[in-house]
XYZ file of C-alpha atoms in Angstrom:
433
model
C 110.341 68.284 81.552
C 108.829 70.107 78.374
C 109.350 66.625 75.917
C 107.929 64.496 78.910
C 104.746 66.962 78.997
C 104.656 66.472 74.922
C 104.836 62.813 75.277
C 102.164 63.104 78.050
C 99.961 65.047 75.508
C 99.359 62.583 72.775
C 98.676 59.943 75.019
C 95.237 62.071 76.140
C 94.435 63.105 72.723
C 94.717 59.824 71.316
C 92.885 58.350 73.983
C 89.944 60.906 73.935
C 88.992 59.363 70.468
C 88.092 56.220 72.018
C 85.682 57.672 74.633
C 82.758 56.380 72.596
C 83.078 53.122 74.133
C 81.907 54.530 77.303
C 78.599 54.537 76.597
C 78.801 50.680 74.432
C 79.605 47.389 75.474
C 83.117 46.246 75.936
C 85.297 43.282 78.160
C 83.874 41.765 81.144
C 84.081 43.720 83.916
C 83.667 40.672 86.562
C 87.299 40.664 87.655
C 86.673 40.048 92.096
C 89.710 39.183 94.547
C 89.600 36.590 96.619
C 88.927 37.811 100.468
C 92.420 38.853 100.936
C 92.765 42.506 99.847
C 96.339 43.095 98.008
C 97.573 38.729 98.569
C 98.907 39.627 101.845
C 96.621 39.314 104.757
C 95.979 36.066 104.430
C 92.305 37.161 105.285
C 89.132 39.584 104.779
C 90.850 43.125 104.756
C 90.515 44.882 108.448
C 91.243 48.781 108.956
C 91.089 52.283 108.208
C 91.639 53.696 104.593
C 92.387 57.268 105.198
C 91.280 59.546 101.659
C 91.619 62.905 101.133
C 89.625 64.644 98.495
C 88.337 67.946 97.506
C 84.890 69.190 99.058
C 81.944 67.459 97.672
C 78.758 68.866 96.461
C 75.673 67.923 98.256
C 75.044 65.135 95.106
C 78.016 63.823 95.412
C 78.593 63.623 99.358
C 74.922 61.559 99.020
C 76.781 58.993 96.243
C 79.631 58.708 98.178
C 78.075 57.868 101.562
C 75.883 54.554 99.314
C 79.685 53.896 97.725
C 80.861 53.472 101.183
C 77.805 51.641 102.496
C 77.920 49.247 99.525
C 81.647 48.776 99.943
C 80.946 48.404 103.985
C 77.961 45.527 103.364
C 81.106 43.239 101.797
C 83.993 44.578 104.049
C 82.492 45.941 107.231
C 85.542 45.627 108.841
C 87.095 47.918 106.636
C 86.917 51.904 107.979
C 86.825 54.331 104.933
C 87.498 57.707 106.321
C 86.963 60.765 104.484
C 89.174 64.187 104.544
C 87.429 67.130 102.575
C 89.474 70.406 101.782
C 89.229 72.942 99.077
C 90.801 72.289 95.730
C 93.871 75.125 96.565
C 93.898 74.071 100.146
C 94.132 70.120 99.076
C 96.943 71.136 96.575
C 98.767 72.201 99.225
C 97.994 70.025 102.088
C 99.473 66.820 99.823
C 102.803 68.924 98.753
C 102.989 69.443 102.305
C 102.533 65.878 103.591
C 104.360 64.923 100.484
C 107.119 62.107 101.696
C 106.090 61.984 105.393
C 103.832 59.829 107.578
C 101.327 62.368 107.109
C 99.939 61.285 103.802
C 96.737 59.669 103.205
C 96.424 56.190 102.262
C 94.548 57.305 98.623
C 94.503 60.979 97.501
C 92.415 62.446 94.682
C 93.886 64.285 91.956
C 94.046 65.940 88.527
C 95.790 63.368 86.074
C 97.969 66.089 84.272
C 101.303 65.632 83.318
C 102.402 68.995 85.417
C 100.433 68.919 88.830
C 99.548 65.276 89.129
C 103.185 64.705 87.789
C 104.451 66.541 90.105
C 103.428 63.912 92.883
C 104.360 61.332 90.965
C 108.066 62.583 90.411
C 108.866 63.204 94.195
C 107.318 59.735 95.042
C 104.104 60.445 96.391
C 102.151 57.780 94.769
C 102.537 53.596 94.117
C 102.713 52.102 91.112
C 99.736 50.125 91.054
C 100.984 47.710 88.635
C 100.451 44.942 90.483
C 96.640 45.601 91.580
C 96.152 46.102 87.596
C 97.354 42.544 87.249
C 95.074 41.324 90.062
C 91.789 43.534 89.587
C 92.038 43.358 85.980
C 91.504 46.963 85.878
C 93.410 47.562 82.441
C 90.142 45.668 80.852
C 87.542 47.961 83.140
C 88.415 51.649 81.684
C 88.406 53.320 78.683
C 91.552 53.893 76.399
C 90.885 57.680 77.146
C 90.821 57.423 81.096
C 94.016 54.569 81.127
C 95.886 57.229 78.855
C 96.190 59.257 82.205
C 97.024 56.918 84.645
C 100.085 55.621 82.032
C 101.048 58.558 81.129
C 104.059 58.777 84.005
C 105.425 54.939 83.245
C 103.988 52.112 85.118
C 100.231 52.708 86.596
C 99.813 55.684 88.713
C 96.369 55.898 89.840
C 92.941 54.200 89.106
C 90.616 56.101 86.653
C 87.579 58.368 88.562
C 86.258 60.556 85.933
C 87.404 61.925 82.328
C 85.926 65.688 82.354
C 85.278 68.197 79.395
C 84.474 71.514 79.685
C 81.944 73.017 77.461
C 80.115 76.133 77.450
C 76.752 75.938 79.792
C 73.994 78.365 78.649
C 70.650 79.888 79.348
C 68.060 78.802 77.006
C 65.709 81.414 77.704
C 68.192 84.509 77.536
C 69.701 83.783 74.259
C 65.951 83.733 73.003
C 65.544 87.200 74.780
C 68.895 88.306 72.829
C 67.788 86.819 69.691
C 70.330 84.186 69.090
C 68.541 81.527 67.357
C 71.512 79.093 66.378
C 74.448 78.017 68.586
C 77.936 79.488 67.604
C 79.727 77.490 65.731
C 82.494 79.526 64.727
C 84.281 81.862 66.996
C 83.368 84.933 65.152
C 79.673 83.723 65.795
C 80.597 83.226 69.695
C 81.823 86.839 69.497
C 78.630 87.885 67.831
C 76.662 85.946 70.129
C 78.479 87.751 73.495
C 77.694 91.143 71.401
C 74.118 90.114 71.259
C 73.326 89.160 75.106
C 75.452 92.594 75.991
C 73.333 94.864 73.626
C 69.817 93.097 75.528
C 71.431 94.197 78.414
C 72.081 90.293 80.035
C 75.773 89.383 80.932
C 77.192 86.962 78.626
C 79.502 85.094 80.531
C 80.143 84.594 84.246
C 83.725 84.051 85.762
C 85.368 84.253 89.435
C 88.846 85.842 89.541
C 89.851 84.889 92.823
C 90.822 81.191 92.368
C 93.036 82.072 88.907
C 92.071 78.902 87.636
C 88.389 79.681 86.457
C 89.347 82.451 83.858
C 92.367 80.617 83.239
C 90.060 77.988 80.698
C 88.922 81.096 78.832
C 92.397 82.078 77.979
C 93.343 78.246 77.067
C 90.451 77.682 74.856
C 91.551 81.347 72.894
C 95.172 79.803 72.676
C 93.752 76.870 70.850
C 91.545 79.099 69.061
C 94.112 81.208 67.658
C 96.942 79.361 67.712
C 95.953 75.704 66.536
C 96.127 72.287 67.764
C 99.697 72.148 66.933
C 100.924 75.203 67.543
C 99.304 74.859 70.989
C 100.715 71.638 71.811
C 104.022 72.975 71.088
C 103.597 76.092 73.510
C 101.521 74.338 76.152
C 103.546 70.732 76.185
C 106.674 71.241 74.282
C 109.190 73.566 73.476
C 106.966 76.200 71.651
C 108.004 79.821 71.891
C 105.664 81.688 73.511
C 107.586 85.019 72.771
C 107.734 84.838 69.041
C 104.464 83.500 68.209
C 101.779 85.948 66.493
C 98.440 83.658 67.865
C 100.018 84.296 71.496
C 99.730 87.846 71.061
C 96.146 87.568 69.464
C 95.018 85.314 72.432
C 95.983 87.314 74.959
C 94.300 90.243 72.968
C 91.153 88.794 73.158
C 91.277 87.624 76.648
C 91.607 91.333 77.335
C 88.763 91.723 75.453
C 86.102 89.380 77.108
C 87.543 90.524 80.430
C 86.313 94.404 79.285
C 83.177 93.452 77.552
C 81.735 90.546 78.435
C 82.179 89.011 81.692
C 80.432 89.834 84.859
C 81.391 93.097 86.668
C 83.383 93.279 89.363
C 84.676 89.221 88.142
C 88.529 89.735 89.617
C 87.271 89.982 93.595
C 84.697 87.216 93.223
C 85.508 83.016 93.327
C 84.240 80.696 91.282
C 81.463 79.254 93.145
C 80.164 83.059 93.567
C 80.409 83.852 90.397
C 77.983 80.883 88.974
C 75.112 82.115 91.289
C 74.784 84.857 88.748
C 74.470 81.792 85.760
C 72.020 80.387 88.599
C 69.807 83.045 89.247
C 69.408 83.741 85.459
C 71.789 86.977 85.020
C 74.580 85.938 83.093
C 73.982 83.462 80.408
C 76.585 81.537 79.811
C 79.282 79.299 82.117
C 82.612 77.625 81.098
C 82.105 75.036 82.726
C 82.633 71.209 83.044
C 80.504 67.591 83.240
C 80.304 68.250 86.983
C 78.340 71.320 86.385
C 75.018 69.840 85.840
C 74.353 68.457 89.507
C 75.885 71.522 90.769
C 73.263 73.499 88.325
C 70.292 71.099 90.022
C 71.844 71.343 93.710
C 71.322 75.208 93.581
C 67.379 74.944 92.075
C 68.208 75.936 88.697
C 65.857 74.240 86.383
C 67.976 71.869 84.225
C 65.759 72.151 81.133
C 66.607 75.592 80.242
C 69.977 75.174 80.220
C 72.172 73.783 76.998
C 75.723 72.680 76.105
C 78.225 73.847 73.217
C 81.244 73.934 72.664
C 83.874 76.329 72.645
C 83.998 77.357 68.714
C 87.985 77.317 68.489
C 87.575 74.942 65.171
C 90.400 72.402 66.067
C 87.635 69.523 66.484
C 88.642 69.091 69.749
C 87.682 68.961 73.658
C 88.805 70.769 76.417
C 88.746 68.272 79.367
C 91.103 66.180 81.458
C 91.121 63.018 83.553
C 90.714 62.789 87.734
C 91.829 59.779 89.456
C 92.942 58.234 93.026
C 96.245 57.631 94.012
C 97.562 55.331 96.494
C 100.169 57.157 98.075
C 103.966 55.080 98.547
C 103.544 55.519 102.429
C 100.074 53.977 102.117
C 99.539 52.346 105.878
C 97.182 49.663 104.549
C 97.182 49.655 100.474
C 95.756 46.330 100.350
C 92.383 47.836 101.796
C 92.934 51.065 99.389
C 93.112 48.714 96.624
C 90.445 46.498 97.534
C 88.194 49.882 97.754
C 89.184 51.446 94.609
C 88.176 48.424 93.056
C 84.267 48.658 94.153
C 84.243 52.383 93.817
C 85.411 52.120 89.849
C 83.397 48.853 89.208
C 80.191 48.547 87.909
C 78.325 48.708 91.250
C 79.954 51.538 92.166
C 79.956 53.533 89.062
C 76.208 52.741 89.191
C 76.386 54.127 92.774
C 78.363 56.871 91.798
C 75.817 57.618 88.677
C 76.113 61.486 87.271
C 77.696 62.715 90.481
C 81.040 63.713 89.463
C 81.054 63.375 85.565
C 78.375 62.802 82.696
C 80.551 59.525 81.583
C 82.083 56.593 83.025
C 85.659 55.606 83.079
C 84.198 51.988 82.977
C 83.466 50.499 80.051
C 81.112 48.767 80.985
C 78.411 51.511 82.556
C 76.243 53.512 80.220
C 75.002 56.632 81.491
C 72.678 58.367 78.344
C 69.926 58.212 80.116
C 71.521 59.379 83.704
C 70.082 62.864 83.538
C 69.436 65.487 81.025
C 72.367 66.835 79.906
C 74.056 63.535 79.602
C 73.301 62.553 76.302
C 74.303 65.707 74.919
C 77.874 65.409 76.716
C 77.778 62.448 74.948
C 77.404 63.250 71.545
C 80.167 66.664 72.454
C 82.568 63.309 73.484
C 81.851 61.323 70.822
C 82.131 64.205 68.080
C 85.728 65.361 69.532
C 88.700 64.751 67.598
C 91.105 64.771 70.428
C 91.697 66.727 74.051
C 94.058 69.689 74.854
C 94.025 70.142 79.058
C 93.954 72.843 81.406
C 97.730 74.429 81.631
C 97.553 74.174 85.394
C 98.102 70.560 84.414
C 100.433 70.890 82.065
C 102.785 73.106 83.539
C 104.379 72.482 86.808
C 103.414 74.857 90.078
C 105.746 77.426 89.219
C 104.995 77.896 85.602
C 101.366 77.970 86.633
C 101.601 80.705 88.855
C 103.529 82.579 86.610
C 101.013 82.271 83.550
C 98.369 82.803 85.907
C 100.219 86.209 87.130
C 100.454 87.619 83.407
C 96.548 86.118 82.913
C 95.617 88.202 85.401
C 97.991 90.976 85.011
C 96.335 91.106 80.810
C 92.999 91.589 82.745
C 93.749 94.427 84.656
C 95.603 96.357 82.095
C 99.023 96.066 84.329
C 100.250 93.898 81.118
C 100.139 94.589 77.439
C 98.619 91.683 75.919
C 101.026 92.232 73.445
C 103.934 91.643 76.059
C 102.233 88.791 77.526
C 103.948 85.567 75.727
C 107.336 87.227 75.823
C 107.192 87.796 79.777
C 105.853 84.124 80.371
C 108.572 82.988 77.966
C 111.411 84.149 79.626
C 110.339 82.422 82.978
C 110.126 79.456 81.491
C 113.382 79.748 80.043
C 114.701 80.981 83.520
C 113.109 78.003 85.585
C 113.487 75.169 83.056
C-alpha cells in the first residue's frame, strides 16, 4: 500500500508543474459524440443519472442548476438528479453503498491515493478508458488534473477541480498589527501570528470538530520541518515516523499554534463555524482553499480586503489536491453519466461552472484570470509552485487517518506529548499495514 501511495505521489507533483497551461491555449477541445451516449443506445440518451455530491454553497448550487439546464437544452430527455450530503456523511454513505445496487450512477470525490483509492480498490468505480477514447478527454485537461485520475491504472474518474490551499487573510487587520510585508519565511509567519496576538486580533481561525480542518495546519508544519523528501517518505512511503527529529518538531509546533494562536474554544467548533470569525473580521487569517473565495462573497465579506499567501514552509511547493467524478461499476445508465460528464468538464460547462468550485480549470482550454478577484493571484501561487504534497486524509487509508487524526488532536489537548506523537502513529501503521 505505502510504495503504491509513493508512486501515486510523484504523479501529482509532477503534474502540478504543468498547471500553467490552465490559464494558456492548448489542443482543441471540440471532441462531441454522436447522439448515442456511450455507442450503445443506438439513439439520443433517455433516463435518470443519479449523482451524489457533497452540499453545495449557494454559488455553486446556482452554477450547477445552468450546468444542468445547458446539458437539459441538448438532452432533455436525460434526468440529472442530484443527492447532497455532508463531506463525513458522503464518505460514509458511498463505503456503505459500496458494491450494492445502492450506488449512484456518478459520485464525487477526493482524487487521493488513500480515500479515493480506497473506492477504487474494492471496485466502486469504472474505468473510463473507453469514454477517454471517445470524448477525447485525455486532450481536454491539464497534465496536473489527468495525474489524478491515472494515478490507480487505467482512468478512474473525469477531472472537476485541482485545489490549493493557501493562507486567506485580512487586509485591514494585519495593517492594524503592523505587518507591512507578507511572511515569507516561517519564522516571519511566526512573527506575524505574534504580531496580530499582541494587537489583541486572533491570528488564525480553525474548527476542531470535523478533524480534517486543523489537520492542514499540522501537514503544512510536516513539510515545513521535515522537507519535501523527508515528507514524502513519511506521508507516501515507508518513512519512519518514530525516529525522525522534524516529526517531533512538527508536532511541537502544532501544539504551539493550538495554545497561542488559534481561536478560543477551536476543538468544540466545525469548520464552517469557525470561518464566521475570519468573516466577521475577528480572526485574520484562514487556511483555506480556491473554494474559499465564493464562500468569502456568499457570507458578505468584502472580497477586496482579503489576500492570499502561502504557507512559508520553503519547499517551493503547494498544498492542494485534485476532485473528480466517478462513474461507479454498478452505474444503471453510464452511457448518460458519460455523456454528462462530458458537458459539465467541457468548455461550456466550465464556462458555466466559472469560479464556483475552484479558481482554475481542469480544461485546458478555459481561462479564468479575470473570473473574480482573487483569481489571478491563485494563479500566479499555481504557476510559482514547484510541485504538490496533499492532505494525509488522502494519502492514508481510513484507518490511518483516524489514527493520525486521534494523536492530532490528542497533541492539542495536551493528552499527547508532541514528543510521543510520531512514535504512537508509527506503531499503528506498522500494526495495520
Amino acid at each position: 500500500m505505502l510504495n503504491k501511495k509513493k508512486t501515486a505521489g510523484a504523479f501529482l507533483a509532477a503534474g502540478a508543474l504543468a498547471l500553467l497551461t490552465a490559464c494558456s491555449g492548448g489542443s482543441s477541445d471540440d471532441a462531441t459524440p454522436d447522439s448515442t451516449a456511450g455507442g450503445s443506445t443506438g439513439g439520443a440518451p433517455t433516463g435518470e443519472v443519479k449523482i451524489w455530491m457533497p452540499t453545495q454553497e449557494d454559488s455553486q448550487s446556482t452554477a450547477w442548476e445552468a450546468i444542468v439546464e445547458g446539458f437539459n437544452a441538448t438532452y432533455p430527455d436525460v434526468t440529472i438528479n442530484l443527492e447532497t450530503r455532508s463531506v463525513d456523511e458522503l464518505k460514509t454513505a458511498l463505503r456503505q453503498a459500496a458494491g450494492t445496487s445502492a450506488v449512484p450512477d456518478i459520485y464525487w470525490y477526493w482524487e487521493g491515493s488513500g480515500l479515493g483509492g480506497e473506492l477504487v480498490d474494492v471496485g466502486m468505480s469504472r474505468d473510463l478508458t473507453d469514454y477517454y477514447e471517445q470524448y477525447g478527454w485525455e486532450d481536454r485537461f491539464t497534465p496536473a488534473a489527468l495525474a489524478g485520475v491515472t494515478q490507480y491504472g487505467g482512468f478512474h474518474g473525469i477531472p472537476w477541480t485541482q485545489q490549493g490551499e493557501a493562507l486567506y487573510y485580512n487586509k485591514a487587520l494585519f495593517e492594524e498589527a503592523g505587518i507591512t510585508e507578507l511572511p515569507t519565511t516561517y519564522e516571519g509567519l511566526v512573527e506575524a501570528a505574534e504580531a496580530l496576538k499582541a494587537a489583541g486580533i486572533t491570528p488564525i481561525q480553525f474548527g476542531g470538530t470535523v478533524n480534517w480542518h486543523v489537520m492542514r495546519l499540522l501537514d503544512a508544519l510536516i513539510e515545513t520541518k521535515c522537507g519535501a523528501d523527508v515528507a514524502d517518505e513519511l506521508n507516501k512511503g515507508d518513512g519512519d515516523w518514530g525516529t525522525e527529529a522534524c516529526v517531533t518538531d512538527a508536532f511541537t509546533e502544532f501544539k504551539s499554534w493550538g495554545d497561542n494562536y488559534m481561536n478560543e474554544g477551536f476543538m468544540a467548533l466545525s469548520n464552517d463555524d469557525s470561518s464566521q470569525l475570519f468573516y466577521s473580521g475577528d480572526a485574520a487569517m484562514a487556511f483555506e482553499g480556491t473554494w474559499f473565495e465564493g464562500n468569502i462573497v456568499d457570507n458578505g465579506m468584502d472580497v477586496e480586503n482579503v489576500g492570499i499567501f502561502t504557507f512559508p514552509t520553503d519547499t517551493g511547493r503547494l498544498y492542494g489536491f485534485g476532485e473528480g467524478f466517478y462513474i461507479t461499476e454498478q452505474a444503471e445508465n453510464p452511457d448518460a453519466a458519460a455523456l454528462f460528464l462530458d458537458y459539465a468538464t467541457s468548455v461550456e460547462g466550465q464556462d458555466l461552472a466559472g469560479n464556483a468550485w475552484a479558481a482554475l480549470s481542469v480544461n485546458k482550454e478555459v481561462d479564468r484570470s479575470d473570473a473574480s478577484a482573487l483569481a489571478p493571484t491563485w494563479i500566479e501561487i499555481f504557476n510559482a509552485a514547484t510541485g504538490i504534497y496533499t492532505n494525509n486524509d488522502q494519502n492514508f487509508s481510513t484507518a490511518v487517518t483516524t489514527e493520525y487524526w486521534r494523536i492530532q488532536n490528542a497533541v492539542l489537548l495536551g493528552d499527547i506529548d508532541p514528543a510521543d506523537a510520531g512514535a504512537e502513529f508509527q506503531s499503528f501503521r506498522e500494526a495495520n499495514q
